């Protein structure tokens, strides 16, 4: 069940707090395109499917509206950098300069999520439950042998959701480290879907096991989502419905 707050304005992002803003494709409005910078507009125009374009634009719009409020600047002035650390092209994860808030974006199906902290590295991942997923095929290269065995112990009707729970936990962690799928998810071991989310093993980076906070989120029925924070300092997390934020341009910072 969704547990999203509905607010009339963007609350202050405080130290040791985390905010997650949720939207649905139906929240997209024409004026959101004007919030995007030139690079983001070029990318939006390249999508062949309207749903993919909508998800991307909503992620950009939420990022800029929330950060514009937090940084007291126009959304277009928010210095979001999307340069890939490997190929140097503008398709990497969104980042701000050192000393500014951290953010992470994810979308799947009808859902779009953007997470923010003041300084803690953060990763979020949401996945729509698809009944056509071949769990065993997908698990290869993603889950460890032990995790695959644990997954297959679940009732058949729970295996797809179980796999996506493993997947979102690992993907959230790898997004928080900034490495994404440049590192195989099988290098990580996380707790089973029936246990509280926890990072158990990270090959070559054992120090992250002690400091990583991993949590389940509530994206609504037919979805699974996880969030990872690379320290234990975050003491409060709030989830917001971005619908009102995306409805009216009067909420833009002035």
Short mmCIF file of C-alpha atoms in Angstrom, two decimals:
data_model
loop_
_atom_site.label_atom_id
_atom_site.label_comp_id
_atom_site.label_asym_id
_atom_site.label_seq_id
_atom_site.Cartn_x
_atom_site.Cartn_y
_atom_site.Cartn_z
CA UNK A 1 0.00 0.00 0.00
CA UNK A 2 1.30 3.46 -0.90
CA UNK A 3 2.27 5.67 2.02
CA UNK A 4 2.93 8.97 0.26
CA UNK A 5 2.40 12.37 1.86
CA UNK A 6 0.48 14.97 -0.12
CA UNK A 7 1.95 18.44 0.41
CA UNK A 8 1.32 21.93 -1.01
CA UNK A 9 4.99 22.91 -1.08
CA UNK A 10 8.43 21.34 -1.00
CA UNK A 11 9.57 20.72 2.61
CA UNK A 12 13.10 21.70 3.54
CA UNK A 13 15.60 18.89 3.00
CA UNK A 14 17.40 18.70 6.32
CA UNK A 15 20.64 17.05 7.30
CA UNK A 16 20.23 13.34 8.08
CA UNK A 17 16.87 13.29 6.27
CA UNK A 18 15.87 11.62 3.00
CA UNK A 19 13.00 12.58 0.71
CA UNK A 20 11.48 10.35 -1.96
CA UNK A 21 9.12 11.93 -4.48
CA UNK A 22 6.78 9.68 -6.48
CA UNK A 23 4.94 10.44 -9.71
CA UNK A 24 2.87 8.62 -12.28
CA UNK A 25 3.00 9.04 -16.06
CA UNK A 26 -0.38 10.75 -15.95
CA UNK A 27 1.23 13.60 -13.95
CA UNK A 28 3.17 14.82 -17.01
CA UNK A 29 2.19 18.25 -18.35
CA UNK A 30 3.37 20.18 -21.40
CA UNK A 31 5.09 22.91 -19.37
CA UNK A 32 7.43 20.37 -17.78
CA UNK A 33 9.41 20.37 -21.04
CA UNK A 34 10.37 23.99 -20.32
CA UNK A 35 12.10 22.87 -17.11
CA UNK A 36 14.62 20.73 -19.01
CA UNK A 37 18.00 22.05 -20.11
CA UNK A 38 19.23 21.66 -23.68
CA UNK A 39 20.90 18.29 -23.11
CA UNK A 40 17.82 16.89 -21.37
CA UNK A 41 15.55 18.14 -24.16
CA UNK A 42 17.76 16.49 -26.78
CA UNK A 43 17.57 13.20 -24.90
CA UNK A 44 13.80 13.49 -24.43
CA UNK A 45 13.36 14.04 -28.16
CA UNK A 46 15.27 10.83 -28.95
CA UNK A 47 12.79 8.50 -27.27
CA UNK A 48 10.65 6.57 -29.74
CA UNK A 49 7.95 5.66 -27.22
CA UNK A 50 5.88 8.32 -25.48
CA UNK A 51 5.91 6.38 -22.19
CA UNK A 52 9.73 6.33 -22.11
CA UNK A 53 9.81 10.05 -22.87
CA UNK A 54 7.26 10.77 -20.14
CA UNK A 55 9.19 8.81 -17.51
CA UNK A 56 12.43 10.61 -18.36
CA UNK A 57 10.82 14.06 -18.41
CA UNK A 58 9.07 13.48 -15.08
CA UNK A 59 12.36 12.44 -13.48
CA UNK A 60 13.95 15.65 -14.77
CA UNK A 61 11.01 17.82 -13.73
CA UNK A 62 10.84 16.47 -10.17
CA UNK A 63 14.63 16.75 -9.79
CA UNK A 64 14.65 20.38 -10.90
CA UNK A 65 11.54 21.49 -9.02
CA UNK A 66 12.64 19.97 -5.70
CA UNK A 67 16.28 21.02 -6.01
CA UNK A 68 15.30 24.50 -7.16
CA UNK A 69 13.40 24.90 -3.91
CA UNK A 70 16.20 23.44 -1.77
CA UNK A 71 18.90 25.55 -3.45
CA UNK A 72 16.73 28.69 -3.82
CA UNK A 73 17.25 29.00 -7.56
CA UNK A 74 15.33 28.59 -10.78
CA UNK A 75 14.83 24.92 -11.72
CA UNK A 76 16.67 25.55 -15.00
CA UNK A 77 19.68 26.89 -13.09
CA UNK A 78 20.10 23.72 -11.01
CA UNK A 79 23.55 22.45 -12.13
CA UNK A 80 22.67 18.82 -12.84
CA UNK A 81 25.50 16.98 -14.57
CA UNK A 82 24.74 13.79 -16.53
CA UNK A 83 28.23 13.11 -17.89
CA UNK A 84 29.08 9.40 -17.86
CA UNK A 85 32.29 8.79 -15.90
CA UNK A 86 33.39 6.15 -18.43
CA UNK A 87 32.57 7.45 -21.92
CA UNK A 88 32.06 11.13 -21.00
CA UNK A 89 28.75 11.30 -22.88
CA UNK A 90 25.68 12.90 -21.30
CA UNK A 91 23.86 9.70 -20.36
CA UNK A 92 25.21 9.12 -16.87
CA UNK A 93 23.42 9.33 -13.54
CA UNK A 94 22.39 12.85 -12.51
CA UNK A 95 24.82 14.53 -10.13
CA UNK A 96 25.35 17.92 -8.56
CA UNK A 97 28.67 19.60 -7.69
CA UNK A 98 30.41 18.61 -4.46
CA UNK A 99 28.68 20.08 -1.41
CA UNK A 100 25.23 20.07 -2.98
CA UNK A 101 22.46 17.50 -2.38
CA UNK A 102 22.64 13.95 -3.67
CA UNK A 103 19.88 12.48 -5.82
CA UNK A 104 18.86 9.27 -7.55
CA UNK A 105 16.16 8.64 -10.17
CA UNK A 106 14.31 5.46 -11.14
CA UNK A 107 11.24 4.65 -13.20
CA UNK A 108 9.32 1.60 -14.36
CA UNK A 109 5.84 1.15 -15.80
CA UNK A 110 3.66 4.00 -14.52
CA UNK A 111 5.98 4.92 -11.64
CA UNK A 112 8.72 7.55 -11.41
CA UNK A 113 10.75 8.05 -8.22
CA UNK A 114 13.38 10.62 -7.28
CA UNK A 115 15.24 10.43 -3.96
CA UNK A 116 17.23 13.21 -2.28
CA UNK A 117 19.61 13.64 0.66
CA UNK A 118 21.72 16.61 1.71
CA UNK A 119 25.02 14.75 1.38
CA UNK A 120 24.62 10.98 1.77
CA UNK A 121 25.25 8.94 -1.42
CA UNK A 122 21.88 7.46 -2.36
CA UNK A 123 20.41 5.00 -4.83
CA UNK A 124 16.79 4.12 -5.59
CA UNK A 125 15.30 1.47 -7.83
CA UNK A 126 11.68 0.66 -8.69
CA UNK A 127 10.53 -2.21 -10.89
CA UNK A 128 7.11 -3.17 -12.19
CA UNK A 129 6.14 -6.79 -11.55
CA UNK A 130 5.93 -8.49 -14.95
CA UNK A 131 4.36 -11.94 -15.00
CA UNK A 132 6.32 -12.80 -18.15
CA UNK A 133 9.71 -12.65 -16.43
CA UNK A 134 11.75 -15.85 -16.72
CA UNK A 135 13.08 -15.84 -13.17
CA UNK A 136 15.81 -18.46 -13.60
CA UNK A 137 17.10 -16.87 -16.81
CA UNK A 138 17.15 -13.40 -15.27
CA UNK A 139 18.79 -14.63 -12.07
CA UNK A 140 21.96 -15.75 -13.86
CA UNK A 141 24.59 -13.05 -13.40
CA UNK A 142 22.39 -11.16 -10.95
CA UNK A 143 22.02 -13.49 -7.98
CA UNK A 144 24.62 -15.63 -6.27
CA UNK A 145 24.16 -19.41 -6.22
CA UNK A 146 22.94 -19.19 -2.63
CA UNK A 147 20.43 -16.46 -3.52
CA UNK A 148 19.12 -18.50 -6.46
CA UNK A 149 18.61 -21.48 -4.14
CA UNK A 150 16.80 -19.23 -1.64
CA UNK A 151 14.65 -17.78 -4.42
CA UNK A 152 13.59 -21.21 -5.63
CA UNK A 153 12.45 -22.09 -2.11
CA UNK A 154 9.75 -19.42 -2.37
CA UNK A 155 6.28 -20.48 -3.55
CA UNK A 156 6.03 -20.27 -7.35
CA UNK A 157 3.58 -17.38 -7.19
CA UNK A 158 6.07 -15.29 -5.17
CA UNK A 159 9.22 -15.88 -7.19
CA UNK A 160 8.90 -12.97 -9.60
CA UNK A 161 8.34 -10.49 -6.78
CA UNK A 162 11.11 -12.22 -4.82
CA UNK A 163 13.56 -11.87 -7.70
CA UNK A 164 12.69 -8.20 -8.14
CA UNK A 165 13.24 -7.65 -4.42
CA UNK A 166 16.78 -9.00 -4.78
CA UNK A 167 17.24 -6.97 -7.96
CA UNK A 168 16.06 -3.62 -6.60
CA UNK A 169 18.13 -4.00 -3.44
CA UNK A 170 21.28 -4.64 -5.44
CA UNK A 171 20.57 -2.01 -8.08
CA UNK A 172 19.88 0.62 -5.39
CA UNK A 173 23.25 -0.12 -3.77
CA UNK A 174 25.13 0.01 -7.07
CA UNK A 175 23.44 3.29 -7.98
CA UNK A 176 24.45 4.72 -4.60
CA UNK A 177 28.10 3.78 -5.20
CA UNK A 178 27.89 5.38 -8.65
CA UNK A 179 28.90 2.20 -10.45
CA UNK A 180 25.52 0.96 -11.64
CA UNK A 181 25.74 -2.18 -13.74
CA UNK A 182 29.45 -1.64 -14.45
CA UNK A 183 29.76 -4.09 -11.54
CA UNK A 184 27.94 -7.41 -11.70
CA UNK A 185 25.08 -7.59 -9.18
CA UNK A 186 26.30 -11.11 -8.38
CA UNK A 187 29.24 -9.46 -6.59
CA UNK A 188 26.74 -8.46 -3.91
CA UNK A 189 24.80 -10.65 -1.52
CA UNK A 190 21.68 -9.21 0.10
CA UNK A 191 19.14 -10.59 2.55
CA UNK A 192 16.25 -12.74 1.35
CA UNK A 193 12.90 -11.14 0.45
CA UNK A 194 11.39 -12.45 3.70
CA UNK A 195 14.00 -10.70 5.85
CA UNK A 196 14.69 -7.05 6.57
CA UNK A 197 16.75 -5.55 3.74
CA UNK A 198 20.46 -5.77 4.43
CA UNK A 199 23.71 -5.82 2.47
CA UNK A 200 25.57 -8.97 3.55
CA UNK A 201 28.53 -9.15 1.15
CA UNK A 202 30.13 -6.73 -1.33
CA UNK A 203 33.12 -8.33 -3.02
CA UNK A 204 36.22 -6.08 -2.96
CA UNK A 205 34.34 -3.46 -0.91
CA UNK A 206 33.69 -5.07 2.48
CA UNK A 207 33.69 -1.66 4.20
CA UNK A 208 30.32 -0.89 2.60
CA UNK A 209 28.64 -3.76 4.45
CA UNK A 210 28.96 -1.93 7.77
CA UNK A 211 27.81 1.50 6.57
CA UNK A 212 25.03 0.76 4.06
CA UNK A 213 21.41 1.36 5.01
CA UNK A 214 18.93 -0.56 2.84
CA UNK A 215 15.15 -0.10 2.98
CA UNK A 216 12.01 -1.30 1.25
CA UNK A 217 9.68 1.33 -0.22
CA UNK A 218 5.94 1.36 -0.94
CA UNK A 219 5.45 2.08 -4.65
CA UNK A 220 1.95 0.57 -4.75
CA UNK A 221 0.60 -2.77 -5.91
CA UNK A 222 2.39 -4.54 -8.76
CA UNK A 223 5.67 -2.75 -8.02
CA UNK A 224 8.78 -3.41 -5.93
CA UNK A 225 11.22 -0.70 -4.82
CA UNK A 226 14.30 -0.33 -2.63
CA UNK A 227 16.51 2.52 -1.50
CA UNK A 228 20.16 2.43 -0.37
CA UNK A 229 22.14 5.03 1.59
CA UNK A 230 25.88 4.76 2.10
CA UNK A 231 25.95 5.62 5.78
CA UNK A 232 23.88 5.13 8.91
CA UNK A 233 23.33 8.85 9.55
CA UNK A 234 19.94 9.22 7.86
CA UNK A 235 17.39 9.17 10.67
CA UNK A 236 14.20 10.08 8.81
CA UNK A 237 12.76 9.22 5.42
CA UNK A 238 9.60 10.80 3.99
CA UNK A 239 7.80 9.79 0.82
CA UNK A 240 5.78 12.36 -1.10
CA UNK A 241 3.23 12.29 -3.89
CA UNK A 242 4.65 14.65 -6.53
CA UNK A 243 1.24 15.16 -8.13
CA UNK A 244 0.61 18.65 -6.71
CA UNK A 245 4.20 19.73 -7.32
CA UNK A 246 3.80 18.78 -10.98
CA UNK A 247 0.36 20.36 -11.40
CA UNK A 248 1.10 24.02 -10.94
CA UNK A 249 3.96 26.24 -12.01
CA UNK A 250 3.14 28.53 -9.07
CA UNK A 251 5.29 26.19 -6.97
CA UNK A 252 8.37 27.22 -8.93
CA UNK A 253 11.02 28.97 -6.80
CA UNK A 254 11.23 32.71 -7.44
#
